[in-house]
Short mmCIF file of C-alpha atoms in Angstrom, two decimals:
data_model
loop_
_atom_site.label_atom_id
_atom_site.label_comp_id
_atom_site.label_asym_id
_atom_site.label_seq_id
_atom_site.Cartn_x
_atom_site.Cartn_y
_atom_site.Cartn_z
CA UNK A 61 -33.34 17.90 -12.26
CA UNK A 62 -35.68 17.98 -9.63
CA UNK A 63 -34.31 14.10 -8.19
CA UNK A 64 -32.79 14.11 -4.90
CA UNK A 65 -29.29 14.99 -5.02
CA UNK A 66 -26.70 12.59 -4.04
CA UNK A 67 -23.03 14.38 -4.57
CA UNK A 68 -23.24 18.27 -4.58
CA UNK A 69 -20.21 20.41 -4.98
CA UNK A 70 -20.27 24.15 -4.39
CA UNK A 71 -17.63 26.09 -4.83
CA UNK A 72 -15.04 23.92 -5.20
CA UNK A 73 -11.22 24.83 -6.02
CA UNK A 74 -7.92 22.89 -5.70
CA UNK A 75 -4.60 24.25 -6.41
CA UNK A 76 -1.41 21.93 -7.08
CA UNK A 77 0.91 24.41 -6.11
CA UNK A 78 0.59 27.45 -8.78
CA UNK A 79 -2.25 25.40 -10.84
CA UNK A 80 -5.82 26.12 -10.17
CA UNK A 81 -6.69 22.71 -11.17
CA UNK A 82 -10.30 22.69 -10.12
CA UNK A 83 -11.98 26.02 -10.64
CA UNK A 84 -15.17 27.20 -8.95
CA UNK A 85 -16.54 24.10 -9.54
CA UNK A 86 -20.80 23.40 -8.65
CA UNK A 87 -22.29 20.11 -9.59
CA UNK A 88 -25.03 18.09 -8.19
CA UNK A 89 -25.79 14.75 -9.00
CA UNK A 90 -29.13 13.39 -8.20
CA UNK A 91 -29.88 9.26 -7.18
CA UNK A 92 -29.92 7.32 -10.01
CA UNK A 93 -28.43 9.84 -12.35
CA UNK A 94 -25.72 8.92 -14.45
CA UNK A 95 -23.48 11.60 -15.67
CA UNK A 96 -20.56 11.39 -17.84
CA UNK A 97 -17.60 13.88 -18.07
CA UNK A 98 -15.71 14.52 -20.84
CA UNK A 99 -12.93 17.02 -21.48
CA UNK A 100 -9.36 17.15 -22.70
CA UNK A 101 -6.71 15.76 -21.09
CA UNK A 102 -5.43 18.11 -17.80
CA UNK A 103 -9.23 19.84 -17.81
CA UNK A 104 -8.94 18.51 -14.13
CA UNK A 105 -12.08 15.74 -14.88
CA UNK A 106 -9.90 12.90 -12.99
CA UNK A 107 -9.45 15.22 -10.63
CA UNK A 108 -12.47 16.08 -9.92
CA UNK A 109 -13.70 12.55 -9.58
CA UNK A 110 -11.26 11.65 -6.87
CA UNK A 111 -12.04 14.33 -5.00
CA UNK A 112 -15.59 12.97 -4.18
CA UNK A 113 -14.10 10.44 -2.34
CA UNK A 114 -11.27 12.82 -0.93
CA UNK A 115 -8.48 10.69 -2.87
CA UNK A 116 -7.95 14.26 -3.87
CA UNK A 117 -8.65 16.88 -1.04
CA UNK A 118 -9.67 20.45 -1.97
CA UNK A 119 -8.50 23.99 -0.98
CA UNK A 120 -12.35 25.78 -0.64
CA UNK A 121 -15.86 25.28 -1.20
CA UNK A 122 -17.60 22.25 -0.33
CA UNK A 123 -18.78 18.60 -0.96
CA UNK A 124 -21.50 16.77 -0.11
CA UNK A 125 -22.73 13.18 0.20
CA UNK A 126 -26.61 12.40 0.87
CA UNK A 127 -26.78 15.52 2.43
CA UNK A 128 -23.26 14.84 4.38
CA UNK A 129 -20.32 17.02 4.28
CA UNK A 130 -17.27 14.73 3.54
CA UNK A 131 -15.14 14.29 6.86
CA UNK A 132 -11.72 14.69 7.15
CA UNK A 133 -9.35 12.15 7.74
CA UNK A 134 -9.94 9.18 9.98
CA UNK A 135 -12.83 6.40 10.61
CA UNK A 136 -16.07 8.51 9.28
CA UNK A 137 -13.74 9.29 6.50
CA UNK A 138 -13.14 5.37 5.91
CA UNK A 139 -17.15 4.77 6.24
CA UNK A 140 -18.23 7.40 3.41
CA UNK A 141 -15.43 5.66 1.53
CA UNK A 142 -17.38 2.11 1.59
CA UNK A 143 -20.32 3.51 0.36
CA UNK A 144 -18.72 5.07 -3.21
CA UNK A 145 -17.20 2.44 -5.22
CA UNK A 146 -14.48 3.98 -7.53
CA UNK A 147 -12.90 2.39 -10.59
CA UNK A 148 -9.52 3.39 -11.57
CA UNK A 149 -8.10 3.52 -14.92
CA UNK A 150 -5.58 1.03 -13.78
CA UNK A 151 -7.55 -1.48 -12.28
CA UNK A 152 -5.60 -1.40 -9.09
CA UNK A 153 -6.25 -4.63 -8.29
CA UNK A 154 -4.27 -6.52 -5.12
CA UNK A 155 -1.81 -8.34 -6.83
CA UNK A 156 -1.19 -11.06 -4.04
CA UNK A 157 -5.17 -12.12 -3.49
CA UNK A 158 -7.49 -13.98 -5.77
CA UNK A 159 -10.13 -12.50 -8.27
CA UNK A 160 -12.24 -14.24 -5.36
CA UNK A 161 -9.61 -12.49 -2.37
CA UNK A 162 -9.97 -9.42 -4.15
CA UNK A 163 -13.98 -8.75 -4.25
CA UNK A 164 -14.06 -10.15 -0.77
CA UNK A 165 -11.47 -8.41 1.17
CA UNK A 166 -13.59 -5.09 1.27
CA UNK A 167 -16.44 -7.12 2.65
CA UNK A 168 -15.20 -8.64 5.28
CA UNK A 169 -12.85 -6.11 6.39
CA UNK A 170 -15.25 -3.28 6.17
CA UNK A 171 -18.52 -4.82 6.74
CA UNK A 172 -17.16 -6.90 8.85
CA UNK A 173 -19.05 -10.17 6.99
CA UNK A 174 -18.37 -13.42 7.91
CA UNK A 175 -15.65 -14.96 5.00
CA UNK A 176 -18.42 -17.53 3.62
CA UNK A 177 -20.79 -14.92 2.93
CA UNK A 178 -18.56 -12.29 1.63
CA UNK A 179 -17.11 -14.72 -0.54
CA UNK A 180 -20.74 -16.22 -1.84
CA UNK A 181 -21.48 -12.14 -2.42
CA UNK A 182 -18.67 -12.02 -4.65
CA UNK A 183 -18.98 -14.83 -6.95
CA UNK A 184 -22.60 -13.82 -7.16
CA UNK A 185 -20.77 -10.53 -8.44
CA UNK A 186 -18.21 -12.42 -10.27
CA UNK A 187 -21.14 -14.16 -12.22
CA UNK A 188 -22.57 -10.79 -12.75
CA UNK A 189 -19.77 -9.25 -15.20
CA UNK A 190 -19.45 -12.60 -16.51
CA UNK A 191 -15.92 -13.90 -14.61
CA UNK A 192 -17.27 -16.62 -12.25
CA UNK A 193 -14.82 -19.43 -13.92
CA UNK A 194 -11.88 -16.96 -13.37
CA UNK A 195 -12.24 -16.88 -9.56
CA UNK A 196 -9.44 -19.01 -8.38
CA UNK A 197 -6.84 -16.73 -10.65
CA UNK A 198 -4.67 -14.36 -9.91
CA UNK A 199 -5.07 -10.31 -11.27
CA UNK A 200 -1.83 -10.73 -13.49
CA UNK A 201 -3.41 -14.21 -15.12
CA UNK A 202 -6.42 -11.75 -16.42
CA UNK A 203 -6.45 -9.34 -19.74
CA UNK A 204 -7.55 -5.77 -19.02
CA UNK A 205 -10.70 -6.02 -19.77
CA UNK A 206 -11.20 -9.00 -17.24
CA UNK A 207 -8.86 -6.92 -14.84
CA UNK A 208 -11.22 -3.77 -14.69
CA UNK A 209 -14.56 -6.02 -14.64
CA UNK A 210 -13.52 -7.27 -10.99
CA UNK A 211 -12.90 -4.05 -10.15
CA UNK A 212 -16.09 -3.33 -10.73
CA UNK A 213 -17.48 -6.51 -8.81
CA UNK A 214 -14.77 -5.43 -6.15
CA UNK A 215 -16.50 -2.05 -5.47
CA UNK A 216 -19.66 -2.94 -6.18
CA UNK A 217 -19.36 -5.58 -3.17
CA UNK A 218 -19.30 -2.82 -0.75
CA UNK A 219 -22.94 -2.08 -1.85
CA UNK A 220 -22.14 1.23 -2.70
CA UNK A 221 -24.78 4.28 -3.55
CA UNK A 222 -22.80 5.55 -5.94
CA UNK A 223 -19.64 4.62 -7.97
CA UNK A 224 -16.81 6.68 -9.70
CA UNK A 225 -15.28 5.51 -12.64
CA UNK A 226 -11.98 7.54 -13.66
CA UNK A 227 -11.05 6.61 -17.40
CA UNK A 228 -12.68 2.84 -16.48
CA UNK A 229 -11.27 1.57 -20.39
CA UNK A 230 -8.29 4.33 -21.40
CA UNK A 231 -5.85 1.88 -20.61
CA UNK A 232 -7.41 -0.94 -22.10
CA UNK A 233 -7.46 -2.46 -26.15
CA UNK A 234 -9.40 -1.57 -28.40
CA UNK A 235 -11.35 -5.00 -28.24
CA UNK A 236 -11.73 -5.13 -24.52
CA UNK A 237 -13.40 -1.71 -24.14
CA UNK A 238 -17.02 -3.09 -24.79
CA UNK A 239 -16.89 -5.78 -22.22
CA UNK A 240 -16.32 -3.23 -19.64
CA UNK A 241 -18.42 -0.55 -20.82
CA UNK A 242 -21.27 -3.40 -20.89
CA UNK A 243 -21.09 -4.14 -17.95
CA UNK A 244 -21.28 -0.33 -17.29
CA UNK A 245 -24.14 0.25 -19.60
CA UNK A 246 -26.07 -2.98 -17.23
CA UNK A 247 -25.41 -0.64 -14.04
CA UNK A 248 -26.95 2.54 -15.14
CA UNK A 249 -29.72 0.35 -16.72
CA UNK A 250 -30.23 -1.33 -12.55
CA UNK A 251 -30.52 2.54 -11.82
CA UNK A 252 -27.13 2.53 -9.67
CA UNK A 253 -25.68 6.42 -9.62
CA UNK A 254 -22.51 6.79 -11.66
CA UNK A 255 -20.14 9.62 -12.69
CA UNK A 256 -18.21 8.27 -15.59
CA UNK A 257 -14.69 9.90 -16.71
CA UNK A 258 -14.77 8.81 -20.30
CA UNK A 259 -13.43 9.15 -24.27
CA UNK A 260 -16.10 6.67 -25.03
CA UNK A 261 -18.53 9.09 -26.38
CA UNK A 262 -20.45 5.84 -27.44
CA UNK A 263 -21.33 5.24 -23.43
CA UNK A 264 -21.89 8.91 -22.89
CA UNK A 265 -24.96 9.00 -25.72
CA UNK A 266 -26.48 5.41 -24.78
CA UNK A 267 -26.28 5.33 -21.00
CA UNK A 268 -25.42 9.01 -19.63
CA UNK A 269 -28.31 11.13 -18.28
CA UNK A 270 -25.82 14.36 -18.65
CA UNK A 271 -22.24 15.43 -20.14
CA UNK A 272 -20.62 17.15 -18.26
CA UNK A 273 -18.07 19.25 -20.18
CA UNK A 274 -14.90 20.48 -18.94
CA UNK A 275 -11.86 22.35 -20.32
CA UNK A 276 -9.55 24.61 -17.83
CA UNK A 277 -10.80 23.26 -14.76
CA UNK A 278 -13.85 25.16 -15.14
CA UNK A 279 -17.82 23.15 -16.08
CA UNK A 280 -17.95 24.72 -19.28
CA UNK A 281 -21.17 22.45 -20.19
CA UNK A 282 -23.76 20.30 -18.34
CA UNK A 283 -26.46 19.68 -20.52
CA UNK A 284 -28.25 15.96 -21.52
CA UNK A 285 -26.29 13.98 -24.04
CA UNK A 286 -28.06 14.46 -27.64
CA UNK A 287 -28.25 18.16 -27.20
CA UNK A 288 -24.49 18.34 -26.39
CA UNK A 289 -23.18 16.36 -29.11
CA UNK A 290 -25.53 17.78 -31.89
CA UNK A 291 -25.35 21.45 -30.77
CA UNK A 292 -22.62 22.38 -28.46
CA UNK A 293 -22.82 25.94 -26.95
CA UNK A 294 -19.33 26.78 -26.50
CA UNK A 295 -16.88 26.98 -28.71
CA UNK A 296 -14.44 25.21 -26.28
CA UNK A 297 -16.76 21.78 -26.78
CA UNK A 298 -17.32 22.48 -30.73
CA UNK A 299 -13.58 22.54 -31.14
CA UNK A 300 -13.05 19.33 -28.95
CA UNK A 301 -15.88 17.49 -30.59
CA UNK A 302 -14.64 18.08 -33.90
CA UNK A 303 -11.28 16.44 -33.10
CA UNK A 304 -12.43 13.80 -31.25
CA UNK A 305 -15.59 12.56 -33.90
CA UNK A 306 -13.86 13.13 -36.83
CA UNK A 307 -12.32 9.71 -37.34
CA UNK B 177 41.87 -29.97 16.20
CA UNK B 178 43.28 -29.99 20.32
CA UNK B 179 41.97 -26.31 20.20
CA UNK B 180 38.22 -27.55 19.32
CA UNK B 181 38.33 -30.69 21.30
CA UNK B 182 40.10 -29.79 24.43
CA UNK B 183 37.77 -26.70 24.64
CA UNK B 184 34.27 -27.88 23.55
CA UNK B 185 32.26 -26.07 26.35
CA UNK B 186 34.23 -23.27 26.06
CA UNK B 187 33.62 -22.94 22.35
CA UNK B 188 29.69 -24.28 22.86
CA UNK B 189 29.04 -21.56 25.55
CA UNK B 190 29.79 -19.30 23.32
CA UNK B 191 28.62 -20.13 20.19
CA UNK B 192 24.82 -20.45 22.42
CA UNK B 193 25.38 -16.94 23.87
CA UNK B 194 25.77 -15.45 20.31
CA UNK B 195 23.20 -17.70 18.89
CA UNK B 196 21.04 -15.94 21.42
CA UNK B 197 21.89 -12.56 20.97
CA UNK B 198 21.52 -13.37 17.30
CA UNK B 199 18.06 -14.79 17.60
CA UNK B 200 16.45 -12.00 20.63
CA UNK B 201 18.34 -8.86 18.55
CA UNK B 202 16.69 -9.93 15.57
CA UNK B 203 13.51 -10.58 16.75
CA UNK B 204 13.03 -7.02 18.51
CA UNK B 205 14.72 -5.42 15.41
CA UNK B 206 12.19 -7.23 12.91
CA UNK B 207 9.43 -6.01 15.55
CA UNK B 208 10.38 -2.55 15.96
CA UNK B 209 11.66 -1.63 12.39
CA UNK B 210 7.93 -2.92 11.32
CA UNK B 211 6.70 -0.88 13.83
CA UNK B 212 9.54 2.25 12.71
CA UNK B 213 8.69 1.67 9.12
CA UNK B 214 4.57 1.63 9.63
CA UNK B 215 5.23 5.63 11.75
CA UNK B 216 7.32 6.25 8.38
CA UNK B 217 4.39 5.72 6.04
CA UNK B 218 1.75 7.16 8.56
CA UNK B 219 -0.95 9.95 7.82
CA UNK B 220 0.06 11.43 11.11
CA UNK B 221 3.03 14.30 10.43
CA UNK B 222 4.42 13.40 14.62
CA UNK B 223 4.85 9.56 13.86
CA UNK B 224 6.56 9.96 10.45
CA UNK B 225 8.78 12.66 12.40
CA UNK B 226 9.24 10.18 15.00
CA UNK B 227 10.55 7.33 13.02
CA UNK B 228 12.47 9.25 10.70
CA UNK B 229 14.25 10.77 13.94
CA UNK B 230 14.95 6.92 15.07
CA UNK B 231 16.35 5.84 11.73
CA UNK B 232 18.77 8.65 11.42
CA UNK B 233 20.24 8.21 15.12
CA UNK B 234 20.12 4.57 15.31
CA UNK B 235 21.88 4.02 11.48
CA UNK B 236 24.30 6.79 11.82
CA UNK B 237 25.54 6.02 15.51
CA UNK B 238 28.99 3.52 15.15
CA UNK B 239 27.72 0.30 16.87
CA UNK B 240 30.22 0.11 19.70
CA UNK B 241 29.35 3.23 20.28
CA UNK B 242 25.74 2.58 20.78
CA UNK B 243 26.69 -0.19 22.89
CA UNK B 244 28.82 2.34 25.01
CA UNK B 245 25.80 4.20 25.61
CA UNK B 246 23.32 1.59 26.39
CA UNK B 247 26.17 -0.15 28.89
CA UNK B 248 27.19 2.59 30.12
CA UNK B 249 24.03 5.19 29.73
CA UNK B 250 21.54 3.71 30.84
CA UNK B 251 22.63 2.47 34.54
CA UNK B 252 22.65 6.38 35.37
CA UNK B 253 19.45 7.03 34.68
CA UNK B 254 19.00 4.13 37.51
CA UNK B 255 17.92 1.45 34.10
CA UNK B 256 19.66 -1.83 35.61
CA UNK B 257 19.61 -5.00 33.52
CA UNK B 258 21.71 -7.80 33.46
CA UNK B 259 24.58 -7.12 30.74
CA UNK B 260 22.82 -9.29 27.73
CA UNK B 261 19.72 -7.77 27.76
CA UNK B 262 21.71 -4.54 27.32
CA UNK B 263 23.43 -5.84 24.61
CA UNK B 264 20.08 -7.03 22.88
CA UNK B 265 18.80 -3.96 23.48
CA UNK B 266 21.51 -2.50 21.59
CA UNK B 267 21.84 -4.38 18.74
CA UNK B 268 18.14 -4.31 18.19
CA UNK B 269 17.54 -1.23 18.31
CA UNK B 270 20.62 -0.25 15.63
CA UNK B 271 19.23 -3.15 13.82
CA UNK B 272 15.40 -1.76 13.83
CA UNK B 273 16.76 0.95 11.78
CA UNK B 274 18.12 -0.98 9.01
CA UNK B 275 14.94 -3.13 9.10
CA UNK B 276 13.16 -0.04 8.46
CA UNK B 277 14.73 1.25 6.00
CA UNK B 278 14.53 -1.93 4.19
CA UNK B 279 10.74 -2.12 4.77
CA UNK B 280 9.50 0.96 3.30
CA UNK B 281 11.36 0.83 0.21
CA UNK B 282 9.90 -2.76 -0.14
CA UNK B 283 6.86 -0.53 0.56
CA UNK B 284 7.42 1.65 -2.26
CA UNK B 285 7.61 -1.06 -4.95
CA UNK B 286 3.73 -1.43 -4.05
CA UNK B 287 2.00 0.35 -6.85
CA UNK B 288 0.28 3.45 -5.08
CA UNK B 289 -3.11 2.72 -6.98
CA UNK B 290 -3.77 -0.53 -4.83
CA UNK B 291 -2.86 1.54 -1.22
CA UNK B 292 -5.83 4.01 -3.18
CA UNK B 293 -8.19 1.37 -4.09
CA UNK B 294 -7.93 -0.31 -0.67
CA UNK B 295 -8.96 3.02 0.67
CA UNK B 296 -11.70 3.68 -1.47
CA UNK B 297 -12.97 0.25 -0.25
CA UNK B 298 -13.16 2.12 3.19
CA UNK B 299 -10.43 0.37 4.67
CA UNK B 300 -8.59 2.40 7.15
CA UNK B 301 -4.55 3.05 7.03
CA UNK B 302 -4.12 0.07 9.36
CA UNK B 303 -6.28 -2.50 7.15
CA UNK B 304 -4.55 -1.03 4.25
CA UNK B 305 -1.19 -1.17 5.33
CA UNK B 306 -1.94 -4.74 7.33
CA UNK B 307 -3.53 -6.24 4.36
CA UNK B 308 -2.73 -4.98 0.95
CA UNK B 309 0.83 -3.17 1.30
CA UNK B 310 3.15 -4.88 4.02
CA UNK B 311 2.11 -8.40 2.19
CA UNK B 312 3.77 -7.31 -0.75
CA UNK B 313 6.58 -5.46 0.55
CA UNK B 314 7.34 -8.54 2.65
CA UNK B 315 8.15 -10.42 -0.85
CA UNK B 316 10.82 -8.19 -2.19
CA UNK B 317 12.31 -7.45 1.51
CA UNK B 318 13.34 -10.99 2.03
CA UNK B 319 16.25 -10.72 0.57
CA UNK B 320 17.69 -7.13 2.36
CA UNK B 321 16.23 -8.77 5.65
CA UNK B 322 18.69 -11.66 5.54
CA UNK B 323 21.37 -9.35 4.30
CA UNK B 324 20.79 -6.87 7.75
CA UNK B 325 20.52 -10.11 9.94
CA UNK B 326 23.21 -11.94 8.80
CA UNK B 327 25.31 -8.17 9.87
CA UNK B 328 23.16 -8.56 12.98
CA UNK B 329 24.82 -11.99 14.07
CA UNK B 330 28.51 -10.87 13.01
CA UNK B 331 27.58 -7.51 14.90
CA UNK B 332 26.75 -8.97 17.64
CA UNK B 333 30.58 -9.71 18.64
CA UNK B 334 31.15 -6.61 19.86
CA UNK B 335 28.91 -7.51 22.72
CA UNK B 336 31.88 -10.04 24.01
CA UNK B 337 33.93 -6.26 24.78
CA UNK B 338 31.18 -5.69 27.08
CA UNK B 339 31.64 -8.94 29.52
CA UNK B 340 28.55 -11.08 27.41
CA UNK B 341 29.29 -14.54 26.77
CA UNK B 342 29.74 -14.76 23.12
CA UNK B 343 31.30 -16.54 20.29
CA UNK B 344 34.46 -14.51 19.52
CA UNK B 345 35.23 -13.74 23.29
CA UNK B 346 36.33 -16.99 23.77
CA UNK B 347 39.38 -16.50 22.24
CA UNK B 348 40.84 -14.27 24.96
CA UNK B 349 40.45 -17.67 27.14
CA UNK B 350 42.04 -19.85 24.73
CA UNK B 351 44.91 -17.50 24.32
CA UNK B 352 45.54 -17.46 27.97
CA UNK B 353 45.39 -21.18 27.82
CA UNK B 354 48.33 -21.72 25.42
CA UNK B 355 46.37 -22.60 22.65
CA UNK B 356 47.24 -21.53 18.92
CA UNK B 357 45.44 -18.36 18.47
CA UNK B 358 45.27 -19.38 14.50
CA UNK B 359 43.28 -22.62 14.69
CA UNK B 360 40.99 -20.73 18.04
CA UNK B 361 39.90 -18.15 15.07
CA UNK B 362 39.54 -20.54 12.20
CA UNK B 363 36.95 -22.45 14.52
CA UNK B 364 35.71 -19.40 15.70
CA UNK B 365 35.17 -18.11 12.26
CA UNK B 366 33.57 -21.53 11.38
CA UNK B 367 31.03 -20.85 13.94
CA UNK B 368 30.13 -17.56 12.74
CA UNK B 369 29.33 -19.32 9.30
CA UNK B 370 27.61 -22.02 10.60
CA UNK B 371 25.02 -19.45 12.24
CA UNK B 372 25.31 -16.83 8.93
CA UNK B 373 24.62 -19.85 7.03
CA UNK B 374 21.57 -20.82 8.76
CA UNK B 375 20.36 -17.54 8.19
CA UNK B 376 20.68 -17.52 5.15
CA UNK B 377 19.01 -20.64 4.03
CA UNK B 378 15.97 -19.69 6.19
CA UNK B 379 15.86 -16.47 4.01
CA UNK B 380 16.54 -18.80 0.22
CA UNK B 381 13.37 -20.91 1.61
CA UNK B 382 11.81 -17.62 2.54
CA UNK B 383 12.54 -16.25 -0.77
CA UNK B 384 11.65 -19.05 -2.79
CA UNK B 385 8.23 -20.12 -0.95
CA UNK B 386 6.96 -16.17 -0.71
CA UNK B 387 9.28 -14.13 -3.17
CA UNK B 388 7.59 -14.92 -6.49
CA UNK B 389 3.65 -15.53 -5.68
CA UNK B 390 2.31 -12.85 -8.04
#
């Protein structure tokens, strides 16, 4: 890709405790790219997510953002934060604010915006993945599917340049995974850069610019969508596609 | 009945001077186990050290000892305050720990995904703590709070030993006096609950205005 790269990762490795979780791990992901993951469970892909915004932090190599080297702890640490919006498989929504509370909190204080303004950014937001009436409720009044669609208005508030998702819809039924991944699909369309932890291999052939493939904690692929799915190289990803599209 | 009516100032003075060591020991113990419990959850290895070091002194030291050293301590080191402060100090301060203790595992029952979230909105540990965790531990510490307070107030009798006008130190006057030392602690007793009491429904109101809000 000859874009200009947003996240790059050289030489990345994490240990928890004996486990080499994240092996040798290089990556770049250029603006606007959207690149989906995929991998069996403990092949260190939710790992590797958090650690672009240091949720995770790493034992060697390196990570960049625009160009930046991701600070340690502390203030500049806070301010790369606000500019990646991540989306957790949980939602992780506050439980004592508002959908409204929620998207705005961020806002105003991060960005220090006045609370009239953050809070017309948000339902501007909220009307965006389709939950303006639901503004007034509380997280724990929503379904899942309405749950992780604030998120997404939540993070997205912060104006981000790029935004995580780790497993946006595992935890979510069957019927709720398309409002989300909609509203996903409406992102990468706007040309917003996302790396996308995902089963939905739906997502990753319709919206992802790349599929990224890992087993071990190693990349074992990184190749555009069709060409993965139709002719896997390794026989690592031919034996995980054939469990996984099978049904 | 002559007991309570003969002696009302006697009984009154008292009953304000624990009412105030009640009410300033609980207010510096709510501030500094907040403060205690924030170093306990704190990125920074020195400040968890720190209040992890004042939790185990404070909670394991008997009370009248504590008071023994504050009293008694502190005057060499050329630290001269009048007698109650002393006593506030102490009781605070033992106090604090319990606090704390009682704040962070109302801390814990936050789910650790919002505390992440909140930081991946690029709030700092303050912001997070200030605005997403400590609101939410507040709501299932109401309960323990009142519990440590309520111990507070009866605690705070041992402050009569130490020369501070207090509730259950007025019965060494009454006794002098003559007076039935039976009915001087069933009114004495009666004033404890009427303060405990109090307490207690702040806490219910507390409890039932905050507790639930999910």
């Amino acid at each position: 890709m000859a874009v200009d790269p947003l996240i790059e990762l050289r030489d990345v490795n994490k240990y928890y405790g004996e486990l080499h979780v994240l092996q040798d791990i290089d990556l770049t992901v250029g603006k606007g790219e959207v690149v989906v993951v995929i991998g069996p469970s403990g092949s260190g892909k939710s790992t590797l997510c958090r650690t672009i915004n240091r949720l995770e932090t790493i034992q060697s190599g390196q990570i960049r953002l625009d160009g930046q080297p991701l600070p340690e702890e502390g203030k500049a640490l806070a301010q790369l934060r606000s500019e990646v919006g991540m989306v957790f498989q949980s939602f992780n929504l506050f439980a004592h604010k508002t959908v409204l509370q929620n998207v705005s909190l961020g806002q105003v204080k991060v960005r220090g915006r006045k609370k009239d303004e953050a809070d017309q950014r948000s339902r501007e937001l909220l009307e965006r993945v389709g939950l303006a009436s639901q503004a007034a409720k509380y997280p724990a009044q929503l379904s899942g599917g309405q749950q992780q669609r604030v998120a997404i208005a939540r993070a997205l508030a912060m104006d981000p340049k790029v935004m995580l998702f780790d497993e946006p819809t595992s935890a979510l039924d069957p019927e709720m995974i398309n409002e989300v991944l909609e509203v996903m699909q409406q992102l990468a369309r706007d040309g917003m850069t996302m790396v996308v932890v995902t089963h939905e291999m739906g997502f990753a052939r319709s919206a992802a610019n790349r599929v990224v493939f890992m087993a071990d904690g190693r990349v074992v692929e990184d190749r555009a969508p069709e060409d993965f799915f139709t002719h896997p190289e390794s026989e690592r990803a031919r034996d995980f596609l054939s469990k996984i599209l099978k049904h | 009945m002559d007991v309570l009516t003969d002696n009302f100032s006697t009984f009154g003075d008292g009953f304000l001077g624990t009412v105030e060591l009640t009410v300033y020991a609980s207010l510096l113990a709510l501030a500094l186990g907040f403060v205690m419990a924030s170093f306990r959850v704190a990125p920074v290895g020195s400040l968890r050290v720190f209040g992890a070091v004042w939790v185990a002194v404070l909670r394991n030291t008997p009370l009248t000892l504590l008071f023994f050293a504050v009293l008694l301590g502190l005057p060499r080191f050329g630290l001269v305050l009048p007698f109650e402060v002393f006593a506030v100090l102490a009781l605070g301060c033992y106090t604090s720990a319990f606090i704390c203790e009682a704040l962070r595992s109302g801390i814990n029952t936050v789910p650790t995904g919002q505390g992440e979230a909140a930081r991946s909105l690029g709030m700092t540990f303050s912001q997070t703590l200030s605005g997403v965790v400590l609101p939410q531990a507040f709501r299932s510490v109401i309960s323990p709070v009142g519990s440590t307070l309520i111990a507070l107030a009866k605690n705070s009798a041992i402050a009569g030993a130490f020369s501070v006008t207090e509730l259950l130190g007025t019965y060494k006057t009454l006794n002098e006096l003559g007076y039935s030392i039976i009915w001087t602690f069933v009114w004495i007793a009666l004033g404890y609950l009427i303060i405990t009491l109090a307490i207690s429904a702040v806490f219910n109101i507390l409890e039932k205005r905050w507790g639930v809000a999910r």
